[in-house]
């Protein structure tokens, strides 16, 4: 007897499966809602506390959403009012007065006073991750209900940069946050357009920001919610963009072609110089490095174009300088100052008394883009010139930083984020300087930095002083710059206002829903 | 009674493991070269700031003192606080435990059920299916889960748009999207396990079906269905369960990779981030959680094996 029921059962089962599949297809959220901006960063911040936040992209995304800065640097580079409406140096440039915006409230509803700004700046000066911004500040005081004055030991034109949204020293934290410092690692208490939603946030995976109900300019709150997802894998980022799960993502040069092929927007701007930092300028560990000719030889021996082309493609350019075109201090005449010339390198070594070459160890800084390969190529270049370099890898900054602190290694690879030229001078070759872990002192470098500090950064005199510092650093081979790399953003449809510049670093507070 | 005594001795052994593994993890981390203070405070941190940081977190104390303090807290359920953001370790890991469990338990169910079904079928359906399974098993073991994950995403998420490419939805938010988001990660994690379980099941089933008692049953007129599904499958179960346990423990490390590719906020992705940040209390907490999972699974396997296999009993 035929089982006449079976075909019907099969059909019914088939229909159910088809319905389930259809539901899966049509119910799949193709993209976040228009009021939600979802972006992807490749690394999570160690903390949400702006005191210890890191700069660059994506580092500034996390504090900038929740903390308005005293000075806002517009995408065109102009300094505009932020929490401070105006600011000015005194005639002798030894005091800096800021007049604060009236009616500002932190995300817990408490009003911002001059005393709050003073307390924050004092904390940042003492504990801030870039303490150098306020290193020359000797006194911070409220000189009016809405006025704060900073006294300086010596002129410092960098304050407007330190206090903008990239510098982060101006990311004022409210009194409630300062009273409960432990809370700042995972929650926010700023006067920015958004605030962290601790319930939705899963640290190291997903950071959810919602509107700050007390923000002074509601029109600038373009999104109901901003979600930053941490996606370390490049393929996963592309898949999330292609399927609309994220709208904007930090990109990698290696994935740029695939992103373009998938119809995504690829935005880029020079972001950092990669190369080698020489800490042992005094020759305490490797005596040869004390000689300028030896350092010049190290520079001449490098095939920058070969390394840039093979490792970084169209998003990396060979460079001999510390700032890119468009930043004061850049000089066209310094491009290719050290052409790839092994013979010249050998001749300089012989002239310096090192005809048989010399040896040193180079520590690999973590997180340098293709840093291992770049260093291996440099080692091969130097070997051709008779210089024997051993590489010492490190796995994380937690091991790298103390290793450099032992002062046993003469040099390190580095990624140096571009901002303004004085940052390079002050963080690389003066004493003290962030990178100067061996404590060398070069009187002329210090004098050139002092000359820069007496001028406004963007004034013609400031630019001329920056060019003098840049020239001195390049000509004397303080570092071996190799390649200028671009930072990239990948974007799908749905977001306007994306603009990627070297500085300020692009951040979501400027992005808007597409009309 | 003997069963209970057996179980009690396993549980005592497991408790020892619960002490030993976190102890080793703590001590190894303690002597690692990472300098937490400098790593977190940065290149230009002053000695005063480093000293203050170390004093605040108790890092200026000898390793053994720190360990005993941690152990004292752990016994009372306090696993300490993150060095980087100050949150309690339990608070950080609690939502992530559910994510990881849904992934690895999902994979466990899939590779066990699918593996056993395929294994039984190949044992009973003749040579061709068996040979095919041999080949597929080899491929299954050889295919790395990260590669499979990428392929699955490319086909089923990007091209066909059947499943999300990444991300996780909590069950309480939407049961439907919870299951949908888990399909591809579970398949990626389970695939190698399916083939291993299938092969083990087939081999054990064939062994059982060719054994003298199976011949006796056949001679007594027992049906083939009864021999296969009632007797042989039960005999094959114990070794298969042991393999399932081994694969499950192995899948914990596989989950780290899968969680990162599918951007699941589980223990695996947290362990990677915390290790890079030298956030030792969180790494230690994850070690404790993973140890508990392994211990629970081992005990469960022992119990299941004991119940299923009279010889073990």
CSV table of C-alpha atoms in Angstrom, one decimal, chain A residues 13-463:
chain,number,residue,atom,x,y,z
A,13,UNK,CA,8.7,19.8,6.2
A,14,UNK,CA,10.1,21.4,3.1
A,15,UNK,CA,7.9,24.4,3.5
A,16,UNK,CA,8.9,24.8,7.1
A,17,UNK,CA,12.6,24.7,6.2
A,18,UNK,CA,12.1,27.2,3.4
A,19,UNK,CA,10.1,29.4,5.7
A,20,UNK,CA,12.9,29.2,8.3
A,21,UNK,CA,15.5,30.0,5.7
A,22,UNK,CA,13.5,32.9,4.3
A,23,UNK,CA,13.0,34.2,7.8
A,24,UNK,CA,16.8,34.0,8.3
A,25,UNK,CA,17.4,35.8,5.1
A,26,UNK,CA,14.9,38.6,5.5
A,27,UNK,CA,15.2,39.1,9.2
A,28,UNK,CA,19.0,39.3,9.1
A,29,UNK,CA,19.8,42.8,10.2
A,30,UNK,CA,21.6,44.1,7.1
A,31,UNK,CA,22.9,47.2,8.9
A,32,UNK,CA,22.6,49.0,12.1
A,33,UNK,CA,19.7,51.5,12.3
A,34,UNK,CA,20.3,54.9,10.8
A,35,UNK,CA,20.6,56.4,14.2
A,36,UNK,CA,23.4,54.0,15.2
A,37,UNK,CA,26.9,54.4,14.0
A,38,UNK,CA,28.9,51.2,14.3
A,39,UNK,CA,32.6,51.3,13.7
A,40,UNK,CA,35.4,48.9,14.1
A,41,UNK,CA,38.8,49.4,15.7
A,42,UNK,CA,41.6,46.9,15.7
A,43,UNK,CA,42.7,47.4,19.3
A,44,UNK,CA,40.9,48.1,22.5
A,45,UNK,CA,42.0,50.9,24.8
A,46,UNK,CA,43.6,49.7,28.1
A,47,UNK,CA,41.4,52.3,29.9
A,48,UNK,CA,38.7,54.8,29.2
A,49,UNK,CA,40.4,57.3,31.5
A,50,UNK,CA,41.7,60.1,29.3
A,51,UNK,CA,44.6,60.5,31.8
A,52,UNK,CA,46.1,57.3,30.3
A,53,UNK,CA,44.5,57.2,26.9
A,54,UNK,CA,46.7,56.9,23.8
A,55,UNK,CA,46.6,59.1,20.8
A,56,UNK,CA,46.3,58.4,17.1
A,57,UNK,CA,43.7,56.4,15.3
A,58,UNK,CA,41.8,54.6,16.8
A,59,UNK,CA,43.1,55.6,20.2
A,60,UNK,CA,41.4,59.0,20.2
A,61,UNK,CA,38.0,57.6,19.2
A,62,UNK,CA,37.4,56.3,22.7
A,63,UNK,CA,38.0,59.5,24.8
A,64,UNK,CA,36.8,62.0,22.1
A,65,UNK,CA,33.2,60.7,22.1
A,66,UNK,CA,32.8,61.3,25.8
A,67,UNK,CA,35.2,64.1,26.6
A,68,UNK,CA,35.0,67.4,24.9
A,69,UNK,CA,38.4,69.1,24.8
A,70,UNK,CA,39.2,72.7,25.9
A,71,UNK,CA,40.2,73.4,22.3
A,72,UNK,CA,38.6,71.8,19.3
A,73,UNK,CA,40.8,71.4,16.2
A,74,UNK,CA,38.6,71.4,13.2
A,75,UNK,CA,39.3,69.0,10.3
A,76,UNK,CA,41.0,71.8,8.4
A,77,UNK,CA,43.5,72.1,11.3
A,78,UNK,CA,42.2,75.4,12.7
A,79,UNK,CA,41.9,75.7,16.5
A,80,UNK,CA,38.3,76.5,17.4
A,81,UNK,CA,36.4,76.9,20.6
A,82,UNK,CA,35.7,73.8,22.6
A,83,UNK,CA,35.2,73.9,26.4
A,84,UNK,CA,37.2,77.1,26.2
A,85,UNK,CA,35.7,79.9,24.1
A,86,UNK,CA,39.0,81.8,23.6
A,87,UNK,CA,42.6,81.6,24.8
A,88,UNK,CA,45.8,83.6,24.5
A,89,UNK,CA,49.4,83.8,25.6
A,90,UNK,CA,50.6,86.8,27.5
A,91,UNK,CA,53.1,89.1,25.8
A,92,UNK,CA,56.1,87.4,27.5
A,93,UNK,CA,54.5,84.0,26.6
A,94,UNK,CA,54.8,82.9,30.2
A,95,UNK,CA,51.1,82.7,30.9
A,96,UNK,CA,48.2,81.2,29.0
A,97,UNK,CA,44.7,82.4,29.8
A,98,UNK,CA,41.5,80.5,28.8
A,99,UNK,CA,38.0,81.8,29.1
A,100,UNK,CA,35.6,78.9,29.5
A,101,UNK,CA,32.2,78.3,27.9
A,102,UNK,CA,29.3,79.1,30.1
A,103,UNK,CA,26.5,76.6,30.8
A,104,UNK,CA,28.6,73.4,30.2
A,105,UNK,CA,27.5,70.4,32.1
A,106,UNK,CA,29.2,67.0,32.6
A,107,UNK,CA,27.3,63.8,31.7
A,108,UNK,CA,26.1,63.4,35.3
A,109,UNK,CA,24.5,66.9,35.1
A,110,UNK,CA,26.9,68.7,37.3
A,111,UNK,CA,28.0,72.2,35.9
A,112,UNK,CA,31.6,72.7,34.8
A,113,UNK,CA,33.4,75.4,36.8
A,114,UNK,CA,36.9,76.8,36.4
A,115,UNK,CA,37.9,74.9,39.5
A,116,UNK,CA,36.9,71.6,37.8
A,117,UNK,CA,39.2,72.5,34.9
A,118,UNK,CA,42.0,73.4,37.3
A,119,UNK,CA,41.6,70.1,39.1
A,120,UNK,CA,41.7,68.1,35.9
A,121,UNK,CA,44.7,69.9,34.5
A,122,UNK,CA,46.6,69.3,37.7
A,123,UNK,CA,45.8,65.7,37.6
A,124,UNK,CA,46.9,65.4,33.9
A,125,UNK,CA,50.1,67.3,34.7
A,126,UNK,CA,50.9,64.8,37.4
A,127,UNK,CA,49.6,61.6,35.9
A,128,UNK,CA,48.9,62.1,32.3
A,129,UNK,CA,50.3,59.7,29.7
A,130,UNK,CA,51.7,62.6,27.7
A,131,UNK,CA,52.8,64.6,30.7
A,132,UNK,CA,55.2,66.6,28.4
A,133,UNK,CA,52.2,68.7,27.3
A,134,UNK,CA,52.1,70.4,30.7
A,135,UNK,CA,55.8,69.9,31.7
A,136,UNK,CA,56.5,73.7,31.5
A,137,UNK,CA,53.4,74.7,33.4
A,138,UNK,CA,54.4,75.8,36.9
A,139,UNK,CA,51.0,76.9,38.2
A,140,UNK,CA,47.3,76.3,37.2
A,141,UNK,CA,44.7,78.5,38.8
A,142,UNK,CA,41.2,79.8,38.4
A,143,UNK,CA,41.5,83.5,37.8
A,144,UNK,CA,37.7,84.0,37.4
A,145,UNK,CA,34.5,82.0,37.6
A,146,UNK,CA,35.0,80.9,34.1
A,147,UNK,CA,38.7,81.7,33.6
A,148,UNK,CA,41.8,79.5,34.0
A,149,UNK,CA,45.4,80.7,33.8
A,150,UNK,CA,48.4,78.5,33.3
A,151,UNK,CA,51.8,79.9,34.3
A,152,UNK,CA,54.9,78.7,32.4
A,153,UNK,CA,58.5,78.4,33.3
A,154,UNK,CA,59.5,78.9,29.6
A,155,UNK,CA,57.5,79.6,26.5
A,156,UNK,CA,55.7,76.6,25.1
A,157,UNK,CA,53.6,77.1,21.9
A,158,UNK,CA,52.4,73.5,22.1
A,159,UNK,CA,49.7,74.2,24.7
A,160,UNK,CA,46.9,74.6,22.1
A,161,UNK,CA,47.8,71.2,20.7
A,162,UNK,CA,48.1,69.5,24.1
A,163,UNK,CA,44.7,70.9,25.0
A,164,UNK,CA,42.9,69.9,21.8
A,165,UNK,CA,41.1,66.6,21.2
A,166,UNK,CA,44.2,64.9,19.9
A,167,UNK,CA,46.5,66.1,22.8
A,168,UNK,CA,43.9,64.9,25.4
A,169,UNK,CA,45.3,67.0,28.2
A,170,UNK,CA,42.2,69.2,27.6
A,171,UNK,CA,39.7,66.3,28.0
A,172,UNK,CA,38.3,67.7,31.2
A,173,UNK,CA,36.9,65.0,33.6
A,174,UNK,CA,34.1,66.0,35.9
A,175,UNK,CA,34.4,66.2,39.7
A,176,UNK,CA,32.5,63.0,40.2
A,177,UNK,CA,35.0,61.1,38.0
A,178,UNK,CA,38.0,62.7,39.8
A,179,UNK,CA,36.5,61.7,43.1
A,180,UNK,CA,36.2,58.1,42.0
A,181,UNK,CA,39.3,57.5,39.9
A,182,UNK,CA,38.8,53.7,39.7
A,183,UNK,CA,35.5,54.3,37.9
A,184,UNK,CA,37.2,56.1,35.0
A,185,UNK,CA,38.7,52.9,33.6
A,186,UNK,CA,35.3,51.6,32.5
A,187,UNK,CA,32.9,54.5,32.6
A,188,UNK,CA,33.0,58.2,31.5
A,189,UNK,CA,32.3,61.5,33.1
A,190,UNK,CA,33.0,64.1,30.5
A,191,UNK,CA,31.3,67.0,28.8
A,192,UNK,CA,31.4,65.5,25.3
A,193,UNK,CA,28.5,64.7,23.0
A,194,UNK,CA,28.2,61.1,24.2
A,195,UNK,CA,28.8,59.0,27.3
A,196,UNK,CA,29.6,55.3,27.7
A,197,UNK,CA,26.7,53.0,28.4
A,198,UNK,CA,28.3,50.5,30.9
A,199,UNK,CA,25.4,48.0,30.6
A,200,UNK,CA,25.9,47.6,26.9
A,201,UNK,CA,29.7,47.9,26.9
A,202,UNK,CA,31.8,44.8,27.1
A,203,UNK,CA,35.4,46.0,27.7
A,204,UNK,CA,37.9,44.8,25.1
A,205,UNK,CA,35.0,43.8,22.7
A,206,UNK,CA,32.4,46.4,22.4
A,207,UNK,CA,32.1,50.0,23.5
A,208,UNK,CA,28.6,51.5,23.4
A,209,UNK,CA,28.1,55.3,23.7
A,210,UNK,CA,24.8,57.0,24.0
A,211,UNK,CA,23.9,60.7,23.9
A,212,UNK,CA,25.0,62.9,26.8
A,213,UNK,CA,21.7,64.5,27.8
A,214,UNK,CA,23.5,67.6,29.1
A,215,UNK,CA,25.7,68.3,26.0
A,216,UNK,CA,25.7,72.0,25.2
A,217,UNK,CA,25.1,71.6,21.4
A,218,UNK,CA,22.5,68.9,20.8
A,219,UNK,CA,22.6,69.7,17.1
A,220,UNK,CA,26.1,68.2,17.0
A,221,UNK,CA,24.9,64.9,18.4
A,222,UNK,CA,24.4,63.2,15.0
A,223,UNK,CA,23.8,59.7,16.3
A,224,UNK,CA,21.6,58.2,19.0
A,225,UNK,CA,24.2,55.6,19.7
A,226,UNK,CA,27.8,55.0,18.6
A,227,UNK,CA,29.2,51.5,18.9
A,228,UNK,CA,32.9,50.7,18.6
A,229,UNK,CA,33.6,47.0,18.0
A,230,UNK,CA,37.0,45.6,18.5
A,231,UNK,CA,37.9,43.5,15.5
A,232,UNK,CA,41.5,42.6,15.3
A,233,UNK,CA,41.3,40.4,12.2
A,234,UNK,CA,41.5,42.2,8.8
A,235,UNK,CA,39.2,39.6,7.1
A,236,UNK,CA,36.6,40.0,9.8
A,237,UNK,CA,36.6,43.7,9.4
A,238,UNK,CA,36.1,43.5,5.6
A,239,UNK,CA,33.3,41.0,6.1
A,240,UNK,CA,31.6,43.2,8.7
A,241,UNK,CA,31.8,46.2,6.3
A,242,UNK,CA,30.5,44.2,3.4
A,243,UNK,CA,27.5,42.9,5.3
A,244,UNK,CA,26.8,46.3,6.8
A,245,UNK,CA,27.4,45.2,10.3
A,246,UNK,CA,29.8,48.1,10.7
A,247,UNK,CA,29.8,51.3,8.7
A,248,UNK,CA,33.4,52.6,9.2
A,249,UNK,CA,36.5,50.7,10.2
A,250,UNK,CA,40.2,51.3,10.8
A,251,UNK,CA,41.8,49.8,7.8
A,252,UNK,CA,45.1,48.2,7.0
A,253,UNK,CA,47.1,48.8,3.8
A,254,UNK,CA,47.2,45.1,3.1
A,255,UNK,CA,43.4,45.0,2.9
A,256,UNK,CA,42.9,48.2,0.9
A,257,UNK,CA,42.7,46.5,-2.5
A,258,UNK,CA,40.2,44.1,-1.3
A,259,UNK,CA,38.2,46.9,0.3
A,260,UNK,CA,38.2,48.9,-3.0
A,261,UNK,CA,37.2,45.8,-4.9
A,262,UNK,CA,34.3,45.3,-2.6
A,263,UNK,CA,33.1,48.8,-3.4
A,264,UNK,CA,34.1,50.3,0.0
A,265,UNK,CA,35.5,53.8,0.3
A,266,UNK,CA,39.1,53.9,1.2
A,267,UNK,CA,40.4,57.1,2.8
A,268,UNK,CA,44.0,57.6,3.8
A,269,UNK,CA,46.5,60.2,5.1
A,270,UNK,CA,50.1,60.1,6.1
A,271,UNK,CA,50.0,59.1,9.8
A,272,UNK,CA,53.4,58.0,11.0
A,273,UNK,CA,57.1,57.6,10.3
A,274,UNK,CA,58.5,54.2,10.7
A,275,UNK,CA,62.2,53.6,11.1
A,276,UNK,CA,65.0,53.3,13.7
A,277,UNK,CA,65.5,55.5,16.8
A,278,UNK,CA,69.1,55.7,18.0
A,279,UNK,CA,69.1,56.2,21.8
A,280,UNK,CA,72.9,55.7,22.1
A,281,UNK,CA,73.9,59.0,20.5
A,282,UNK,CA,76.7,59.2,23.2
A,283,UNK,CA,78.0,55.8,22.1
A,284,UNK,CA,77.9,54.2,25.6
A,285,UNK,CA,76.9,50.8,24.2
A,286,UNK,CA,78.0,51.0,20.6
A,287,UNK,CA,80.7,53.6,20.5
A,288,UNK,CA,80.5,53.9,16.7
A,289,UNK,CA,77.0,55.5,17.0
A,290,UNK,CA,78.6,58.6,18.6
A,291,UNK,CA,80.0,59.5,15.2
A,292,UNK,CA,77.7,61.5,12.9
A,293,UNK,CA,79.3,59.9,9.9
A,294,UNK,CA,78.4,56.5,11.1
A,295,UNK,CA,74.8,57.5,11.7
A,296,UNK,CA,74.8,59.0,8.2
A,297,UNK,CA,76.2,55.7,6.9
A,298,UNK,CA,73.3,53.9,8.5
A,299,UNK,CA,71.0,56.2,6.6
A,300,UNK,CA,72.8,55.9,3.2
A,301,UNK,CA,72.8,52.1,3.5
A,302,UNK,CA,69.0,51.8,3.5
A,303,UNK,CA,67.0,51.1,0.3
A,304,UNK,CA,64.0,53.0,1.4
A,305,UNK,CA,62.1,52.9,-1.9
A,306,UNK,CA,62.6,49.1,-2.1
A,307,UNK,CA,61.3,48.6,1.4
A,308,UNK,CA,58.4,51.0,1.0
A,309,UNK,CA,57.3,49.5,-2.3
A,310,UNK,CA,57.6,45.9,-1.3
A,311,UNK,CA,56.1,46.2,2.2
A,312,UNK,CA,53.7,49.1,2.1
A,313,UNK,CA,52.6,49.5,-1.5
A,314,UNK,CA,50.8,52.7,-2.4
A,315,UNK,CA,50.2,53.5,1.3
A,316,UNK,CA,53.8,53.9,2.2
A,317,UNK,CA,56.4,56.3,0.8
A,318,UNK,CA,60.1,56.4,1.4
A,319,UNK,CA,61.1,59.2,3.7
A,320,UNK,CA,64.2,60.8,5.2
A,321,UNK,CA,62.2,63.3,7.3
A,322,UNK,CA,60.1,63.3,10.5
A,323,UNK,CA,57.0,65.3,9.3
A,324,UNK,CA,55.1,64.8,6.0
A,325,UNK,CA,54.4,67.4,3.4
A,326,UNK,CA,51.7,69.8,4.7
A,327,UNK,CA,53.1,70.0,8.2
A,328,UNK,CA,55.3,73.0,9.1
A,329,UNK,CA,59.0,71.9,9.1
A,330,UNK,CA,58.7,69.6,6.0
A,331,UNK,CA,61.3,70.6,3.4
A,332,UNK,CA,61.3,69.3,-0.2
A,333,UNK,CA,65.1,69.6,-0.3
A,334,UNK,CA,65.3,67.0,2.4
A,335,UNK,CA,63.5,64.4,0.4
A,336,UNK,CA,65.9,61.7,-0.6
A,337,UNK,CA,68.6,63.4,1.4
A,338,UNK,CA,70.1,59.9,1.9
A,339,UNK,CA,69.8,58.1,-1.4
A,340,UNK,CA,70.4,54.4,-1.3
A,341,UNK,CA,74.2,54.3,-1.7
A,342,UNK,CA,76.1,51.4,-0.1
A,343,UNK,CA,79.4,52.6,-1.4
A,344,UNK,CA,78.9,56.0,0.2
A,345,UNK,CA,77.9,54.3,3.4
A,346,UNK,CA,81.1,52.2,3.4
A,347,UNK,CA,83.2,55.3,2.6
A,348,UNK,CA,81.7,57.2,5.6
A,349,UNK,CA,82.3,54.2,7.9
A,350,UNK,CA,86.0,54.0,6.7
A,351,UNK,CA,86.3,57.8,7.2
A,352,UNK,CA,85.0,57.4,10.8
A,353,UNK,CA,87.5,54.5,11.5
A,354,UNK,CA,85.0,51.7,11.0
A,355,UNK,CA,86.2,50.3,7.7
A,356,UNK,CA,85.6,46.8,9.0
A,357,UNK,CA,82.1,47.7,10.1
A,358,UNK,CA,80.7,47.4,13.6
A,359,UNK,CA,77.9,45.5,15.5
A,360,UNK,CA,74.9,46.5,17.5
A,361,UNK,CA,71.5,45.2,18.7
A,362,UNK,CA,68.2,46.6,17.5
A,363,UNK,CA,65.1,46.1,19.6
A,364,UNK,CA,61.9,45.6,17.7
A,365,UNK,CA,59.2,47.8,19.0
A,366,UNK,CA,55.8,46.0,19.1
A,367,UNK,CA,53.0,47.1,16.8
A,368,UNK,CA,55.2,48.6,14.1
A,369,UNK,CA,53.3,47.9,10.9
A,370,UNK,CA,55.2,45.1,9.2
A,371,UNK,CA,57.9,46.0,11.6
A,372,UNK,CA,59.7,42.6,11.6
A,373,UNK,CA,59.9,42.6,7.8
A,374,UNK,CA,61.1,46.2,7.7
A,375,UNK,CA,63.8,45.5,10.2
A,376,UNK,CA,64.9,42.4,8.4
A,377,UNK,CA,65.3,44.3,5.2
A,378,UNK,CA,67.2,47.0,7.0
A,379,UNK,CA,69.5,44.4,8.5
A,380,UNK,CA,70.2,43.0,5.1
A,381,UNK,CA,71.0,46.5,3.7
A,382,UNK,CA,73.3,47.2,6.6
A,383,UNK,CA,75.1,43.8,6.1
A,384,UNK,CA,75.9,44.9,2.6
A,385,UNK,CA,77.7,47.9,4.1
A,386,UNK,CA,79.5,45.8,6.6
A,387,UNK,CA,77.3,46.6,9.6
A,388,UNK,CA,76.2,43.6,11.7
A,389,UNK,CA,72.9,44.2,13.3
A,390,UNK,CA,71.1,41.7,15.6
A,391,UNK,CA,67.4,41.9,16.1
A,392,UNK,CA,65.8,41.6,19.5
A,393,UNK,CA,62.0,41.0,19.3
A,394,UNK,CA,59.5,42.0,22.0
A,395,UNK,CA,56.0,40.7,22.3
A,396,UNK,CA,54.1,43.6,23.9
A,397,UNK,CA,54.7,47.1,25.3
A,398,UNK,CA,54.6,45.6,28.7
A,399,UNK,CA,57.9,43.9,28.0
A,400,UNK,CA,59.2,46.4,25.5
A,401,UNK,CA,59.1,49.5,27.8
A,402,UNK,CA,61.0,48.0,30.7
A,403,UNK,CA,63.5,46.4,28.3
A,404,UNK,CA,64.4,49.8,26.9
A,405,UNK,CA,64.6,51.1,30.5
A,406,UNK,CA,67.5,48.8,31.2
A,407,UNK,CA,69.6,51.1,28.9
A,408,UNK,CA,71.3,48.0,27.4
A,409,UNK,CA,70.2,48.5,23.9
A,410,UNK,CA,71.4,51.2,21.6
A,411,UNK,CA,68.5,51.4,19.2
A,412,UNK,CA,64.9,50.5,18.6
A,413,UNK,CA,62.5,50.4,15.7
A,414,UNK,CA,59.6,52.8,16.1
A,415,UNK,CA,56.3,54.1,14.9
A,416,UNK,CA,56.2,57.9,15.4
A,417,UNK,CA,52.7,59.4,14.9
A,418,UNK,CA,52.8,62.7,13.0
A,419,UNK,CA,51.5,65.9,14.6
A,420,UNK,CA,53.7,69.0,14.5
A,421,UNK,CA,57.4,69.2,14.1
A,422,UNK,CA,58.1,70.5,17.6
A,423,UNK,CA,56.6,67.2,18.9
A,424,UNK,CA,59.3,65.3,17.0
A,425,UNK,CA,62.1,67.5,18.3
A,426,UNK,CA,60.8,67.4,21.9
A,427,UNK,CA,60.0,63.7,22.0
A,428,UNK,CA,63.1,62.4,20.1
A,429,UNK,CA,66.2,64.5,20.4
A,430,UNK,CA,66.0,66.9,23.4
A,431,UNK,CA,66.8,66.1,26.9
A,432,UNK,CA,64.5,65.2,28.5
A,433,UNK,CA,62.4,63.6,25.7
A,434,UNK,CA,59.9,60.8,25.6
A,435,UNK,CA,62.1,58.6,23.5
A,436,UNK,CA,65.5,59.7,25.0
A,437,UNK,CA,65.8,56.6,27.2
A,438,UNK,CA,69.6,56.8,27.3
A,439,UNK,CA,69.5,60.5,28.4
A,440,UNK,CA,71.8,61.9,25.8
A,441,UNK,CA,72.1,65.7,25.6
A,442,UNK,CA,72.7,67.6,22.3
A,443,UNK,CA,73.0,71.3,23.0
A,444,UNK,CA,72.1,72.4,19.5
A,445,UNK,CA,69.0,70.2,19.4
A,446,UNK,CA,67.9,71.7,22.7
A,447,UNK,CA,68.6,75.3,21.5
A,448,UNK,CA,66.7,74.7,18.3
A,449,UNK,CA,63.7,73.4,20.3
A,450,UNK,CA,63.9,76.5,22.5
A,451,UNK,CA,63.9,78.7,19.4
A,452,UNK,CA,60.8,76.9,18.2
A,453,UNK,CA,59.1,77.3,21.6
A,454,UNK,CA,59.3,81.1,21.3
A,455,UNK,CA,57.0,81.2,18.3
A,456,UNK,CA,53.5,80.2,17.5
A,457,UNK,CA,53.5,76.9,15.7
A,458,UNK,CA,51.7,78.1,12.6
A,459,UNK,CA,53.4,81.5,12.3
A,460,UNK,CA,56.0,82.0,9.6
A,461,UNK,CA,58.6,82.3,12.3
A,462,UNK,CA,57.4,79.1,13.9
A,463,UNK,CA,57.6,77.3,10.6
